[in-house]
CSV table of C-alpha atoms and ligand atoms in Angstrom, one decimal:
chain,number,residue,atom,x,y,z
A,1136,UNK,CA,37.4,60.7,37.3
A,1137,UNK,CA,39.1,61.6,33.8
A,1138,UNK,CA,39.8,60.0,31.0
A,1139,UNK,CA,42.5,59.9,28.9
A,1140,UNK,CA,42.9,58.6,25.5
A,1141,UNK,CA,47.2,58.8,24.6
A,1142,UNK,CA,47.0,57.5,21.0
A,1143,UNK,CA,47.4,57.4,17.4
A,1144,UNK,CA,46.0,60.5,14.6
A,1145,UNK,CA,45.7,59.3,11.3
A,1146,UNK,CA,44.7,60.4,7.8
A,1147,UNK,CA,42.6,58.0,6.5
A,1148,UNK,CA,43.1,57.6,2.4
A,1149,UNK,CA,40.2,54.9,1.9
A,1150,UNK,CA,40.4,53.3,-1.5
A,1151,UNK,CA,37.8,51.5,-3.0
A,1152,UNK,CA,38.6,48.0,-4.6
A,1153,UNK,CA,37.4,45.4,-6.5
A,1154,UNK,CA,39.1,42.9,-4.2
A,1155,UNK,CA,42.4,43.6,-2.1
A,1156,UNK,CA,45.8,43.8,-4.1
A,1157,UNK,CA,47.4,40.6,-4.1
A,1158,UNK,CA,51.6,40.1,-4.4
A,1159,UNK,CA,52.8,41.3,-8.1
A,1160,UNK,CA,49.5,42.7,-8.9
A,1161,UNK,CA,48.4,46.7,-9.7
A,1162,UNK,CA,44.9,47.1,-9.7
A,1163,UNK,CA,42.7,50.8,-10.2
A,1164,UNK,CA,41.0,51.6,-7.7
A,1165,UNK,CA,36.8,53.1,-8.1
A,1166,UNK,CA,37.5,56.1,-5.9
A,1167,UNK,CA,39.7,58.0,-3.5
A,1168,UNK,CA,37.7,59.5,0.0
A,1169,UNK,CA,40.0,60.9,2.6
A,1170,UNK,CA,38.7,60.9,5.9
A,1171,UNK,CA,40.2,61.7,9.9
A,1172,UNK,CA,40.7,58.4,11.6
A,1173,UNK,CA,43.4,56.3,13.8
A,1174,UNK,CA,43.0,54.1,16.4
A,1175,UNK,CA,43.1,56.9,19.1
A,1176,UNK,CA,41.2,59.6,17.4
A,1177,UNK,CA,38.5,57.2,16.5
A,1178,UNK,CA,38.1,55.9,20.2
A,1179,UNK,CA,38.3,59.7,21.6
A,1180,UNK,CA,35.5,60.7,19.1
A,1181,UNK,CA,33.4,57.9,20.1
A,1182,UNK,CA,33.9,58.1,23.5
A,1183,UNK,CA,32.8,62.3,23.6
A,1184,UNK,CA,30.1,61.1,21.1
A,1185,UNK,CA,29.2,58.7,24.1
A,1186,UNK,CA,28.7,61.2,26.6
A,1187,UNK,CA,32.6,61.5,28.2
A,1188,UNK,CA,34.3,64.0,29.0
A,1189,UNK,CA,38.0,63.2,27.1
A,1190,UNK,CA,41.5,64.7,26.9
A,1191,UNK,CA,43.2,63.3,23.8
A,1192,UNK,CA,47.4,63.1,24.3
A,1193,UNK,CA,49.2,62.4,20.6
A,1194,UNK,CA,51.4,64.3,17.7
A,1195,UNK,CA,50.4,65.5,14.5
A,1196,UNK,CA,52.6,66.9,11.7
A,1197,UNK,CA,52.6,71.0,12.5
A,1198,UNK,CA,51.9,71.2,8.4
A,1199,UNK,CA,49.1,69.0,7.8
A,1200,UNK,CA,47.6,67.6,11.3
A,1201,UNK,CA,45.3,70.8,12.2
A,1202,UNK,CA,42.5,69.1,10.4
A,1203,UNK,CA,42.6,66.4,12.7
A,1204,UNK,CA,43.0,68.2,15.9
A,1205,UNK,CA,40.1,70.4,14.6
A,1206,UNK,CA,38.1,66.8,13.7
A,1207,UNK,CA,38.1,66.0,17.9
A,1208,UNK,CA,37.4,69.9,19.2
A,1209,UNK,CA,34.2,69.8,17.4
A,1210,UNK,CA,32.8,67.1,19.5
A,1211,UNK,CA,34.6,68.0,22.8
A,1212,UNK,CA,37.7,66.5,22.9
A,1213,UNK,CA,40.7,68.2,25.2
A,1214,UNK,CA,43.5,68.6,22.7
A,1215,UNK,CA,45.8,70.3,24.7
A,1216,UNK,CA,47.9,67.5,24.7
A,1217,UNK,CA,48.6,67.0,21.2
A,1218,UNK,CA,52.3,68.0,20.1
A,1219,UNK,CA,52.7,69.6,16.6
A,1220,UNK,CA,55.8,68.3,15.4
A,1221,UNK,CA,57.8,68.5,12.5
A,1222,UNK,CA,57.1,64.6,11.2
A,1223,UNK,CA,54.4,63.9,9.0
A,1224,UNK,CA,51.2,63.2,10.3
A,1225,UNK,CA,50.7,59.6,10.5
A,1226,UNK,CA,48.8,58.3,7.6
A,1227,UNK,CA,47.0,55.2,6.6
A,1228,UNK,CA,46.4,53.2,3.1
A,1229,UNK,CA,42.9,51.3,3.5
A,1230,UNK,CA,41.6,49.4,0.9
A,1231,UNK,CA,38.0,48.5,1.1
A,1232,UNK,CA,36.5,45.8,-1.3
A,1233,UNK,CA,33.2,45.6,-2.3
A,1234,UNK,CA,32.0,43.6,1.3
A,1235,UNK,CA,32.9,46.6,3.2
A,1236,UNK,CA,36.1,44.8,4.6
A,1237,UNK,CA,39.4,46.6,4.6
A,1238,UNK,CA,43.0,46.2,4.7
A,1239,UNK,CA,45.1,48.9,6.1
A,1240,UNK,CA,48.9,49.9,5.5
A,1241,UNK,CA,49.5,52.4,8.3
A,1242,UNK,CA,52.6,54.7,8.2
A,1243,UNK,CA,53.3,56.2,11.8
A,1244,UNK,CA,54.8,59.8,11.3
A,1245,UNK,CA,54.4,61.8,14.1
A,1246,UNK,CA,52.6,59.1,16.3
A,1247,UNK,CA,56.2,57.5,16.3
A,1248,UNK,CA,57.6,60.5,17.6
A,1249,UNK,CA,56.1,60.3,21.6
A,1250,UNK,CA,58.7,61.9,24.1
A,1251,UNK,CA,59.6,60.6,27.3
A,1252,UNK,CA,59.4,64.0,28.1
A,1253,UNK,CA,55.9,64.4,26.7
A,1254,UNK,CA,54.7,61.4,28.6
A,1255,UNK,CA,55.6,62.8,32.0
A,1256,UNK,CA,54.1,65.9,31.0
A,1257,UNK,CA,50.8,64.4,30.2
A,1258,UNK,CA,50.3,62.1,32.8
A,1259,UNK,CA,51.4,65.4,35.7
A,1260,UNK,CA,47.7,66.2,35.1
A,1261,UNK,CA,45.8,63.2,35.6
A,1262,UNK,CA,45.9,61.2,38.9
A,1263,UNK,CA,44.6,58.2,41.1
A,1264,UNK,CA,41.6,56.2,39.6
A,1265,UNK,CA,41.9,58.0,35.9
A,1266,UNK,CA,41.1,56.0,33.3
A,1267,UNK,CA,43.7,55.8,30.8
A,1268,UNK,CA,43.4,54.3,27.2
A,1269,UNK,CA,46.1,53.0,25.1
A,1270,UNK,CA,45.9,50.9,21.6
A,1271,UNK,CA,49.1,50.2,20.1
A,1272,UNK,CA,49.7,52.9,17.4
A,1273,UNK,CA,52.3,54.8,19.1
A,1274,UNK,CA,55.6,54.6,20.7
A,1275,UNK,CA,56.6,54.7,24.1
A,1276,UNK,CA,53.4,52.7,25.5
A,1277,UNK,CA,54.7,50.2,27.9
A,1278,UNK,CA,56.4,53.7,29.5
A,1279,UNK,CA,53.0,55.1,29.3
A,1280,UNK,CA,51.9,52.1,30.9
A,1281,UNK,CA,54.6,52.0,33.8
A,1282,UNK,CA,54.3,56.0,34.8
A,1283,UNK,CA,50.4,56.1,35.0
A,1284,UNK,CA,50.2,52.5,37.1
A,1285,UNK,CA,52.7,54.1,39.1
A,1286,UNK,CA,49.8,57.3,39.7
A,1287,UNK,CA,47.0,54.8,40.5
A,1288,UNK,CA,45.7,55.1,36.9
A,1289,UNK,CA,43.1,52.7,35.6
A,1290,UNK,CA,44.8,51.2,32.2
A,1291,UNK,CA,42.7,50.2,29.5
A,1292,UNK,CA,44.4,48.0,26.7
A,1293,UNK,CA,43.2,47.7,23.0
A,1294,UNK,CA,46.7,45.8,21.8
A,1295,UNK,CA,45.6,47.0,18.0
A,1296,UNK,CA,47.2,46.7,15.7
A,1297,UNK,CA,49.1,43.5,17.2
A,1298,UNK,CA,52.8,43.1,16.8
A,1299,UNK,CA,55.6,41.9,18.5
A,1300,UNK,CA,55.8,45.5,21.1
A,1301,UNK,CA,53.1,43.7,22.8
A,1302,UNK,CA,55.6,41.6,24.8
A,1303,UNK,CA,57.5,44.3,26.0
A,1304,UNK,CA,54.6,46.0,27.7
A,1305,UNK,CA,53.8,45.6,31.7
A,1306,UNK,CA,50.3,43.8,30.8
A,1307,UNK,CA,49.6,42.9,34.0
A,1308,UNK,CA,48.9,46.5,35.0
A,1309,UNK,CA,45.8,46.4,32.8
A,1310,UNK,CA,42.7,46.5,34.5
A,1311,UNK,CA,40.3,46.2,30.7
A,1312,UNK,CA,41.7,44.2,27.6
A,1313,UNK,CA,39.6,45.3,24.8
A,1314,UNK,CA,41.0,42.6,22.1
A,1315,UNK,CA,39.6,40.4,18.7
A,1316,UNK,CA,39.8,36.7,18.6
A,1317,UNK,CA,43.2,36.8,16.6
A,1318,UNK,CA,44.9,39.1,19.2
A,1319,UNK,CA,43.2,37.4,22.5
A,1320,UNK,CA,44.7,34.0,20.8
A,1321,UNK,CA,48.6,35.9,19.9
A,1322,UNK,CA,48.8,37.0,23.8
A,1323,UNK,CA,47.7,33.6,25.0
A,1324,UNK,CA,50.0,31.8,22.4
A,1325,UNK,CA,46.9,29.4,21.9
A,1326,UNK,CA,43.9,29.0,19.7
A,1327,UNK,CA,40.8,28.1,20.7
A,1328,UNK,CA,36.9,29.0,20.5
A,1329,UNK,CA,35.9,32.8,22.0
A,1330,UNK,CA,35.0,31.0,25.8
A,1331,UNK,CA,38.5,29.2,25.5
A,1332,UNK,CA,40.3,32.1,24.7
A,1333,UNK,CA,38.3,34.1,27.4
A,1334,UNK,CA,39.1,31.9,30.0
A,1335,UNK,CA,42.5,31.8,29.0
A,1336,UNK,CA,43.2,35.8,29.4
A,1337,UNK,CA,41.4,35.7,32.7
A,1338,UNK,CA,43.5,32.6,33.9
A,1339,UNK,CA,46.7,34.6,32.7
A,1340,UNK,CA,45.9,37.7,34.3
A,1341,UNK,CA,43.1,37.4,36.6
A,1342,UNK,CA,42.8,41.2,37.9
A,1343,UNK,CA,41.9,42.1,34.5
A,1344,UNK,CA,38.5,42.6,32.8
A,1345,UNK,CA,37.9,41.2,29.2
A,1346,UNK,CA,36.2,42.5,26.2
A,1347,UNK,CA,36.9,39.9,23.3
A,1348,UNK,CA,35.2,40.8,20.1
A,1349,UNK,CA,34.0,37.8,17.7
A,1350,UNK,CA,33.3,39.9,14.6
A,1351,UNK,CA,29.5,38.5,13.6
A,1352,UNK,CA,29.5,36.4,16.8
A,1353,UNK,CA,29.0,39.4,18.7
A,1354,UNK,CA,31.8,39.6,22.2
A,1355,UNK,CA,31.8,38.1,25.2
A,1356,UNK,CA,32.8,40.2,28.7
A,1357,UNK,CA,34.3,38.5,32.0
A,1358,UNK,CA,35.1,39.6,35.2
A,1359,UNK,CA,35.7,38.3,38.8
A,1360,UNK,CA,31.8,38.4,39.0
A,1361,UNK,CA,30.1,37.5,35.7
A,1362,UNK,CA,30.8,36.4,31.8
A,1363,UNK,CA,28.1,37.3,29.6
A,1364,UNK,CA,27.6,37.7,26.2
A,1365,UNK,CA,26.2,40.4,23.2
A,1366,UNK,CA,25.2,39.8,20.2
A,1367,UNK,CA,25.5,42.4,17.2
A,1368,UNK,CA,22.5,44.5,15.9
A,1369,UNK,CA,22.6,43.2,11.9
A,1370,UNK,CA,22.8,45.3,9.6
A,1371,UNK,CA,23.7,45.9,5.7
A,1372,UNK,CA,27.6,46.4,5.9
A,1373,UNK,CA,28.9,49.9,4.2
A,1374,UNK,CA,32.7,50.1,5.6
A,1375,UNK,CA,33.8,48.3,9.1
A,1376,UNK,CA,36.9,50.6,9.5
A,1377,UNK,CA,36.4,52.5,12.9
A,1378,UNK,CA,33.8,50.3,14.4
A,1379,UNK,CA,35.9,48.5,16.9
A,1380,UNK,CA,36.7,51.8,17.9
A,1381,UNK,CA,33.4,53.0,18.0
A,1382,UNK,CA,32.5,50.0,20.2
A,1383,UNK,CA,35.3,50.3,22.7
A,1384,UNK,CA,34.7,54.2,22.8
A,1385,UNK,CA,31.4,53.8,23.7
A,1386,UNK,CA,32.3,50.9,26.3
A,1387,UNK,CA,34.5,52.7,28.3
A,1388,UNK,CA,32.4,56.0,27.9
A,1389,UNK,CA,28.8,54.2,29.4
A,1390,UNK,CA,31.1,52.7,31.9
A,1391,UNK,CA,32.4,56.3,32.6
A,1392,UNK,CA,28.8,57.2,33.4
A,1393,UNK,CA,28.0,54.8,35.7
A,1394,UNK,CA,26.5,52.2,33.3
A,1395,UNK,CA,26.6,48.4,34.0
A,1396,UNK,CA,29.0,46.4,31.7
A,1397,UNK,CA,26.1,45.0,30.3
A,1398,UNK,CA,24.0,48.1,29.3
A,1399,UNK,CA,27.7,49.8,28.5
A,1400,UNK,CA,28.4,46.7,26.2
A,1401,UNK,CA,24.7,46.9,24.5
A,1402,UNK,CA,25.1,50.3,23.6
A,1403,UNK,CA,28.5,49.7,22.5
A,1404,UNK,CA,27.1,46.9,20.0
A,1405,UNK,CA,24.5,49.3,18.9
A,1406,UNK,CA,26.6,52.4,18.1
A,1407,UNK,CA,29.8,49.9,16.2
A,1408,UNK,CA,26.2,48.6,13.8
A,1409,UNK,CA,25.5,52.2,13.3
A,1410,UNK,CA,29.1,53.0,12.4
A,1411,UNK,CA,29.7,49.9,9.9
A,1412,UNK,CA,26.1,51.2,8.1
A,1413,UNK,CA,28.2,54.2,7.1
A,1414,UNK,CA,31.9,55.1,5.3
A,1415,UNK,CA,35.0,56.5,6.8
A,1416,UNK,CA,35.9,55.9,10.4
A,1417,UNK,CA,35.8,58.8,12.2
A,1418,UNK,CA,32.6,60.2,10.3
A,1419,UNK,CA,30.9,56.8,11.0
A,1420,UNK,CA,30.5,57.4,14.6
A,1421,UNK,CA,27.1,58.0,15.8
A,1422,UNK,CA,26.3,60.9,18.8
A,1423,UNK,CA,24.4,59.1,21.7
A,1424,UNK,CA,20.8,60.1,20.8
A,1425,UNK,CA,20.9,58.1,17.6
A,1426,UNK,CA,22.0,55.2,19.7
A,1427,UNK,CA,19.3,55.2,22.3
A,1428,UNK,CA,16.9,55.8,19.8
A,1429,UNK,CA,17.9,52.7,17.9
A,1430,UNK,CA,16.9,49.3,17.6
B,1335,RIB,O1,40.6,51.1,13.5
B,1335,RIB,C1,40.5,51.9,12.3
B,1335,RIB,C2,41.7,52.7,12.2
B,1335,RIB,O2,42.9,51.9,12.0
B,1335,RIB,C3,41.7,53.6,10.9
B,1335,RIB,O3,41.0,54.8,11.1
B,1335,RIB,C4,43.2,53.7,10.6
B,1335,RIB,O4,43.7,55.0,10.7
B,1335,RIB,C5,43.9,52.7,11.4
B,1335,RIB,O5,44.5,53.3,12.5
């Protein structure tokens, strides 16, 4: 079984701020660290870092992407699928206050740029009961979506960041949502605590799986056999950018290798408290011998 991960590379220009920029206002920021991150990269890191074998499929800018390509073949990652293109390299703007939250501006570039073409190229190398992991930085994902279903691939869903695309994708072809409170309760079109909302994405498609995230609350999983709930290792918050990533990366990956949902899920809550201990979201990620030997 392979895995592929078709998503977003980003630059990450992390600011440092007193508080996020409100409307009107300029502000200086304390300090400027660049780091490799997007959605996709992030997850493809932390799934390597898990133990998985991964192929990565994506574009970078042919002028300022190698760094990024370079980022995910030091840990493993197949990046024979990423297109150098002519576009920018997609970028994003995160502000991070003083609590370690951020806010993120993201500007696509090249990750807008997926091919119909490059799609059907991709997918003619992976096959019946691949996993296939999408998030929602690119274009072309609900095609993504309809060709590898049509192949018998396994479709994981993180709808991140959630817009109004979301509709237009074939969502009951996903076998895993991997989804926060907010966009559990936008694809349900109701709110409602995390077993509410958990019931309500099983009741609406109920051949899926369901990882729903409750930021300090922990997550809760559910499938046709069994709900059951982890709580987060505590610990003193640096930068959270990358650690949902980090956490489904390492979900999918002990899944990959024949772990239970549970033990896949506990090491998954382990390695995203390791990652928000530390800056930057790809550089956060921690290999899978410092997650086993902590806590
Ligand atoms: O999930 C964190 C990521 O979101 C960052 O690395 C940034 O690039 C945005 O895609």
């Amino acid at each position: 079984m392979k895995i592929l991960n078709f998503g977003s590379l980003n630059i990450d220009y992390v600011y440092q701020v007193d508080h996020f920029v409100r409307e009107g206002e300029t502000i200086s920021s304390d300090s400027l660290e660049i780091f490799c991150g997007g959605k996709g990269l992030n997850q493809s890191l932390a799934l390597s870092k898990s133990g998985a074998k991964v192929w990565h499929a994506g574009a970078v800018g042919a002028q300022d992407g190698a760094i990024l390509i370079q980022e995910l073949e030091q840990f493993g990652v197949d990046t024979g699928n990423i297109k150098r293109l002519k576009n920018k390299t997609g970028h994003a703007i995160i502000q991070k206050n003083q609590e370690g939250q951020n806010g993120i501006l993201l500007y696509g570039g090249a990750n807008q740029e997926i091919t119909r073409d490059q799609v059907d190229e991709v997918l003619s190398e992976f096959g019946e009961g691949d996993f296939l992991i999408l998030q929602n930085e690119i274009n072309e994902v609900g095609y993504i979506m309809e060709q590898a279903y049509g192949k018998g691939m396994r479709i994981i869903l993180n709808p991140s960041p959630m817009d109004r695309k979301i509709w237009t994708y074939p969502l009951p072809y996903v076998e895993f949502f991997i989804l926060n409170e907010i966009e559990a309760g936008d694809i349900c079109q109701k709110s409602g605590s995390g077993r509410e909302l958990l019931d309500q994405l099983a009741e609406k498609f109920p051949k899926a799986k369901v990882l729903l995230t409750l930021g300090q609350d922990g997550s809760l999983y559910k499938d046709g056999q069994q709900v059951f709930e982890q709580k987060i290792y505590p610990v003193h918050v640096v930068d959270t950018t990358g650690a949902g990533d980090t956490f489904t990366g390492y979900f999918i990956g002990g899944l990959s290798l024949g772990e239970s949902p549970e033990q896949a899920l506990d090491h998954a809550a382990k390695a995203a408290s390791i990652a928000v201990s530390r800056a930057g979201a790809a550089p956060s990620i921690p290999g899978r011998d410092e997650v086993m030997r902590s806590y």
